[in-house]
Coordinates of C-alpha atoms in Angstrom, one line a residue:
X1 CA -0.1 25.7 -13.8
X2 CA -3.1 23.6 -12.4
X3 CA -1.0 21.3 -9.6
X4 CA -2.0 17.6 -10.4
X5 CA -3.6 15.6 -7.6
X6 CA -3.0 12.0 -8.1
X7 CA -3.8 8.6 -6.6
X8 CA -2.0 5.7 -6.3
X9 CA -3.4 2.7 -5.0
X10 CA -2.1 -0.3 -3.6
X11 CA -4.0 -3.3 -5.5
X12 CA -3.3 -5.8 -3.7
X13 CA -3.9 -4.5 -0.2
X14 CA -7.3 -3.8 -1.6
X15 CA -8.1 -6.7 -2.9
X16 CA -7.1 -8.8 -0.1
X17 CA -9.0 -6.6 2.5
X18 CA -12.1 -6.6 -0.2
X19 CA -11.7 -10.2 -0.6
X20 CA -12.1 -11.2 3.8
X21 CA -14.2 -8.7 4.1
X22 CA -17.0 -10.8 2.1
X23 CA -16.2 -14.3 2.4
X24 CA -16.0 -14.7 5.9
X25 CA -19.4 -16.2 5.6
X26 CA -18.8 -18.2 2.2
X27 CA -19.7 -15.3 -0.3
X28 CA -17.5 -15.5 -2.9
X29 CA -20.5 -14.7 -5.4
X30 CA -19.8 -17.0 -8.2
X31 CA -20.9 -15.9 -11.5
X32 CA -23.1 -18.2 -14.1
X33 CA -18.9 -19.7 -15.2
X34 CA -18.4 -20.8 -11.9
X35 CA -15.6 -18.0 -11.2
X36 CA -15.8 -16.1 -7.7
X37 CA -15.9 -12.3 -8.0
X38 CA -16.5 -10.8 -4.2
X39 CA -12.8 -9.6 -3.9
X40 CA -13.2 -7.6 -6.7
X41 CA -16.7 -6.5 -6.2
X42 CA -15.4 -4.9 -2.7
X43 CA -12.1 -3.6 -4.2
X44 CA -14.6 -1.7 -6.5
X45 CA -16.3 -0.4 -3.9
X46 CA -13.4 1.0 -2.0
X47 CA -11.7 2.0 -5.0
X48 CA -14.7 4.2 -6.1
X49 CA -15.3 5.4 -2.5
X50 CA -11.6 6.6 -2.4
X51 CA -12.0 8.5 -5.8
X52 CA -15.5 9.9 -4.6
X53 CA -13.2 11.0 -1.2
X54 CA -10.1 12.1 -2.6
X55 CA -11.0 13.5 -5.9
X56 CA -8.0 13.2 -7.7
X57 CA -7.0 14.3 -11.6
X58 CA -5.0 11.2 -11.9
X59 CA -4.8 7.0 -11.2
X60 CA -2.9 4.5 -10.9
X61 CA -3.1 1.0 -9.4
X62 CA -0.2 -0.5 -8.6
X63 CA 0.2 -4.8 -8.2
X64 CA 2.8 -6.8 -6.2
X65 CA 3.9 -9.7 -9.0
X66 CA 4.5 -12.7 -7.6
X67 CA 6.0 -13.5 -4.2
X68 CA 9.4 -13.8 -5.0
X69 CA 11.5 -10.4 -4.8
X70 CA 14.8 -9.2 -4.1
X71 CA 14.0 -9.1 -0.2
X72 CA 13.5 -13.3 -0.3
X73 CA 16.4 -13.6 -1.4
X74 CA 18.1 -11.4 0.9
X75 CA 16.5 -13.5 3.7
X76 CA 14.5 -16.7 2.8
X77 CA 12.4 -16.1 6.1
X78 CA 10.7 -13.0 4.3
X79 CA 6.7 -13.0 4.4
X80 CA 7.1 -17.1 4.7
X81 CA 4.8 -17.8 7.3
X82 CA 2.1 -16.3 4.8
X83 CA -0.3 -18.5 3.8
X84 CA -0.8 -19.7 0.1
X85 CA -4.1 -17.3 -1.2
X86 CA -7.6 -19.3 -1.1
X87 CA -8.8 -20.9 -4.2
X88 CA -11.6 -18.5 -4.3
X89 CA -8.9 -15.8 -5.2
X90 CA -6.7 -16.7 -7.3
X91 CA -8.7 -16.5 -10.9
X92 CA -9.7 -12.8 -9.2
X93 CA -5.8 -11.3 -9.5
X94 CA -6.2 -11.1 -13.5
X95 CA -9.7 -10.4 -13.4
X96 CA -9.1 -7.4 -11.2
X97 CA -7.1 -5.8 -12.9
X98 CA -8.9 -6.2 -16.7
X99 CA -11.1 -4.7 -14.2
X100 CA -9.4 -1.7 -13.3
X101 CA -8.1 -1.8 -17.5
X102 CA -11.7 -0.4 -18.3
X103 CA -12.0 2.4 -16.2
X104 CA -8.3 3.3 -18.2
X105 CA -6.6 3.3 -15.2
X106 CA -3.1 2.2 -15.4
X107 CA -1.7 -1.6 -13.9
X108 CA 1.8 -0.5 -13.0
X109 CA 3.9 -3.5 -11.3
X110 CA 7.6 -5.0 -12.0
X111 CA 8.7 -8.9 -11.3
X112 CA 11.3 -9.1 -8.4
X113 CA 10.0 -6.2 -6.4
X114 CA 6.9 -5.2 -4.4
X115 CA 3.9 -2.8 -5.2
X116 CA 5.2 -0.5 -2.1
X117 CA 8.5 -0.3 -4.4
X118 CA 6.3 1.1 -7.4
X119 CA 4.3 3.2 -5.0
X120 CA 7.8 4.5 -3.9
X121 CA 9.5 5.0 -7.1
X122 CA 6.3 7.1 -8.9
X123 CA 5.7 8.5 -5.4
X124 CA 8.9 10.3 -5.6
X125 CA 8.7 10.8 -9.9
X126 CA 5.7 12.8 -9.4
X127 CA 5.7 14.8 -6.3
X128 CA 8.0 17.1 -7.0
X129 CA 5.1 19.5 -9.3
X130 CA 2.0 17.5 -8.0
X131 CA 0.5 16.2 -4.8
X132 CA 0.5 12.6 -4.3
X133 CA -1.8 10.4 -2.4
X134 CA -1.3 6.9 -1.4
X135 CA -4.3 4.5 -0.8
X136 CA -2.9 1.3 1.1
X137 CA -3.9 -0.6 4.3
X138 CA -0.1 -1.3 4.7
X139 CA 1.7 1.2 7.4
X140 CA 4.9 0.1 6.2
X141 CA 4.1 2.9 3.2
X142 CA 4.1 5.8 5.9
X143 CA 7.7 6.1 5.2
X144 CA 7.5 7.8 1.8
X145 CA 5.2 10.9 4.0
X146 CA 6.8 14.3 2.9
X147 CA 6.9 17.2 1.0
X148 CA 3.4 16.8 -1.3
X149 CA 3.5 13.2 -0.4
X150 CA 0.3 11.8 1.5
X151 CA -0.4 8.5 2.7
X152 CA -4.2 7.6 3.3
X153 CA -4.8 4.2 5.2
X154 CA -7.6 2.6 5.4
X155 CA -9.3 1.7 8.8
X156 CA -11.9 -0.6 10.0
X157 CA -15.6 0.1 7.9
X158 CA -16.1 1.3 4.4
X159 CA -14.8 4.9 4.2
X160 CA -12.9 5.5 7.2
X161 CA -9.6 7.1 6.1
X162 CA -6.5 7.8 8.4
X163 CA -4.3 10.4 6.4
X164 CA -0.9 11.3 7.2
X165 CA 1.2 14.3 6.0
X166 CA 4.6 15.9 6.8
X167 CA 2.9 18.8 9.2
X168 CA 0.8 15.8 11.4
X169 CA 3.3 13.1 10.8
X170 CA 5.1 13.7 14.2
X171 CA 2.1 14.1 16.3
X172 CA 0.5 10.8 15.3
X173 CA 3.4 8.9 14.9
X174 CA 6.1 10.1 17.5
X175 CA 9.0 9.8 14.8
X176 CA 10.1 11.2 11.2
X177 CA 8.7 9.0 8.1
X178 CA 12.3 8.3 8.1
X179 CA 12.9 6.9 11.5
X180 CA 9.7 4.3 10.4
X181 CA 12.2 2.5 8.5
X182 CA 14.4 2.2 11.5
X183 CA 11.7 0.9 13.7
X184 CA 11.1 -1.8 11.8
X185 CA 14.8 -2.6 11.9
X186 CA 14.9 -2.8 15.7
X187 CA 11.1 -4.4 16.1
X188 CA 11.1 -6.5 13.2
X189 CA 7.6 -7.3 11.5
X190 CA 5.5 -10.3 12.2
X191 CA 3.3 -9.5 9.2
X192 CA 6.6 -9.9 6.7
X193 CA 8.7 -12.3 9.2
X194 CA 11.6 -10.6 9.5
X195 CA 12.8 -10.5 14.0
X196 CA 14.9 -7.0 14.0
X197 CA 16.4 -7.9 17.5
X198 CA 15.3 -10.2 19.4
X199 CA 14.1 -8.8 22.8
X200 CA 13.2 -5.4 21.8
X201 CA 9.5 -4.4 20.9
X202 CA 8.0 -1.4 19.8
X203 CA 8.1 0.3 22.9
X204 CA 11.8 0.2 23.7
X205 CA 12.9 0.9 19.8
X206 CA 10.4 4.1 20.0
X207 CA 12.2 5.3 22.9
X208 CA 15.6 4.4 21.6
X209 CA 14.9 6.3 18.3
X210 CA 13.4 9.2 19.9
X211 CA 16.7 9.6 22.1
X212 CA 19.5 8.6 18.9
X213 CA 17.5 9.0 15.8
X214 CA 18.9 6.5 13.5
X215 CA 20.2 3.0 14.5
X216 CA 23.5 4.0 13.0
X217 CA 23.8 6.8 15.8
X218 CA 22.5 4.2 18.5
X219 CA 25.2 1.7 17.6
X220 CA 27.8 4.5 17.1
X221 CA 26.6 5.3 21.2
X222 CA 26.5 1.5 22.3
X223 CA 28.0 2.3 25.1
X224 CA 25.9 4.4 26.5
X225 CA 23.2 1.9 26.9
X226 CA 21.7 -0.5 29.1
X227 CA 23.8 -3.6 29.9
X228 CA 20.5 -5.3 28.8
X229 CA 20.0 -3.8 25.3
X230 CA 23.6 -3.3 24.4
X231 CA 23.8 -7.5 24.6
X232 CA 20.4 -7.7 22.5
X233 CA 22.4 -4.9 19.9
X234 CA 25.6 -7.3 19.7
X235 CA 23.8 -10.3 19.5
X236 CA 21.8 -9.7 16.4
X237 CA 23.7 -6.2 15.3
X238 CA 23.6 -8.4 11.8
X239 CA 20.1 -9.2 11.8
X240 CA 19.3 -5.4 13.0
X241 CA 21.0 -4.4 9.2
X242 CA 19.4 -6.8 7.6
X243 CA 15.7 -5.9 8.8
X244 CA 16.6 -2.2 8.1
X245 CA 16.9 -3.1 4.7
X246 CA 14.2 -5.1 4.0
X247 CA 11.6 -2.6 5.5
X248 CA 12.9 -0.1 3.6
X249 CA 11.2 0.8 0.5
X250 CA 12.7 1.2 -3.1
X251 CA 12.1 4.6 -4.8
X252 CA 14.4 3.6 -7.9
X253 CA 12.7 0.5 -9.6
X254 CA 13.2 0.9 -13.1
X255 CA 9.4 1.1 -14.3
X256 CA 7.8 4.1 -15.3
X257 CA 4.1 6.1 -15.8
X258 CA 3.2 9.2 -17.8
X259 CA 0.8 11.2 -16.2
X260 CA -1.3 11.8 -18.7
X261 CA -1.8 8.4 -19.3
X262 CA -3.3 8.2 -16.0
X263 CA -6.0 10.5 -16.4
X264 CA -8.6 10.0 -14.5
X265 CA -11.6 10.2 -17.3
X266 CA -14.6 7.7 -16.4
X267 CA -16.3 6.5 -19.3
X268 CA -19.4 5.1 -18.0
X269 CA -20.7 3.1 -20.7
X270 CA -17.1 1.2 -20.9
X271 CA -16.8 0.2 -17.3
X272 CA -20.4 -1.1 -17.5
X273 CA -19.3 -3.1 -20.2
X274 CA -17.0 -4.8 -18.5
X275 CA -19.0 -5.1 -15.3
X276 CA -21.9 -6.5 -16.9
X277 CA -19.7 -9.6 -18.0
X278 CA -19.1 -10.3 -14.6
X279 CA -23.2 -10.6 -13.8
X280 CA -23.3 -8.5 -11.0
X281 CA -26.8 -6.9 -9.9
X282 CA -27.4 -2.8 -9.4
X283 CA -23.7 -2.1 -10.9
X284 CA -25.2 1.5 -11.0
X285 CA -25.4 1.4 -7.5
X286 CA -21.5 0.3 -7.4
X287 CA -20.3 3.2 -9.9
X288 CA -22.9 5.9 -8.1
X289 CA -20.2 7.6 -6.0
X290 CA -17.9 8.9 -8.9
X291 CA -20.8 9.4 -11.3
X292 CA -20.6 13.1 -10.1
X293 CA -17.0 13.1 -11.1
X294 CA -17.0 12.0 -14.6
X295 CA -16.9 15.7 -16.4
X296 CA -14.4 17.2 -14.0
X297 CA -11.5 19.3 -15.4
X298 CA -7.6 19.1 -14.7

């Protein structure tokens, strides 16, 4: 049997980073209705890029849906120093993904959890008889890297991939995909506002992870620790749990995919459609890099 290689992306991430990447200077290119379409355009364009790259047999797109999950209401502080999204953006989160509809890719996401926690859960559905490669910006998804699991993030400049595997994981990273969860439990995360505790950065819970492994074993060997961090432990030993939990991703959200529904088969003639709708110039030029890959055979 022919193993499946498929790609799941993170939407959002995409269409955030597409998004600043081409208004910065006020391009929002508005179409002839008045609607802004630049995050999508650039989501496109990495989107097809990462296909072009990768070359997977299967797709799927995967959306965060809303901002209220079960991690706000674990802790109210949870991603709340994020600013609301700019008007330019807002009509683009349904466009995007009729969008992404019309190249028959699927738009997998689930109210009260996160895309990471769809990533996670079909991450961990499929891998077992496929390989599985996860397009984000987000390093928070290096924690599902193992056994056929990839995670490919995206770096400054249009095609400039970082991918990370079970065989370079430790070399790169100087921990287990595992132990990423308990970092962020020490160090906290300014990007979703949650503290870990209070006094220790990345440098110290590296070290302290590297020496114990888990926070469990740390706190089981409190004693054998600085004066200095043992207080920091105690004083927020509740908000240490808490942050653990939050950064950790769910791999059991009930949503599901077939693969075969994900398919990657390009139509050409249907996603120009679609494009054409939203007036954009030289959309040939935007679809050139899988063009190549339309007749390929899983």
């Amino acid at each position: 049997m022919t193993t499946k290689k498929v790609l799941l992306v993170d939407g959002m991430a995409l269409l955030f980073r597409g998004f600043f990447a081409t208004s910065f200077r006020g391009n929002f290119m508005y179409n002839s209705k008045g609607v802004p379409t630049n995050g999508v355009y650039q989501f496109l364009r990495y989107l097809t890029d990462a296909i072009h790259t990768f070359e997977p047999s299967h797709v799927v797109c995967c959306w965060d849906m809303g901002s209220k999950t079960f991690r706000t209401e674990m802790y109210n502080g949870y991603k709340a120093n994020r600013d609301e999204p700019p008007v330019e953006l807002i009509p683009q989160f349904d466009l995007v993904k009729e969008v992404v509809e019309s190249f028959d890719i699927p738009n997998i996401g689930l109210e009260n959890f996160e895309a990471d926690d769809c990533m996670g859960t079909l991450a961990n559905m499929y891998n077992p008889e496929n390989d599985v490669f996860i397009l984000s910006g987000d390093q928070d998804l290096l924690q599902l890297v193992k056994e056929n699991i990839r995670v490919i993030i995206m770096r400054k400049g249009q095609g400039n991939y970082e991918v990370f595997d079970k065989d370079n994981f430790y070399e790169k990273k100087a921990l287990t995909p595992a132990q990423i969860i308990d970092l962020k439990g020490l160090m906290g995360d300014s990007s979703d506002n949650y503290p870990g505790v209070k006094g220790i950065g990345e440098k110290t819970a590296l070290k302290l992870l590297q020496e114990f492994g888990t926070i469990d074993e740390l706190v089981n060997n409190i004693e054998k620790l600085p004066k200095g961090v043992q207080n920091k432990l105690q004083t927020d030993m509740d908000m240490l749990y808490l942050s653990r939990t939050l950064a950790e991703i769910k791999c059991d959200v009930p949503i599901s995919c077939d693969l075969e529904d994900s398919k990657w088969n390009f139509k050409e003639e249907k996603v120009t459609s679609a494009l054409d709708k939203l007036e954009w110039k030289h959309v040939d030029r935007l679809l050139a890099p899988i063009k190549d890959q339309t007749s390929v055979s899983f």
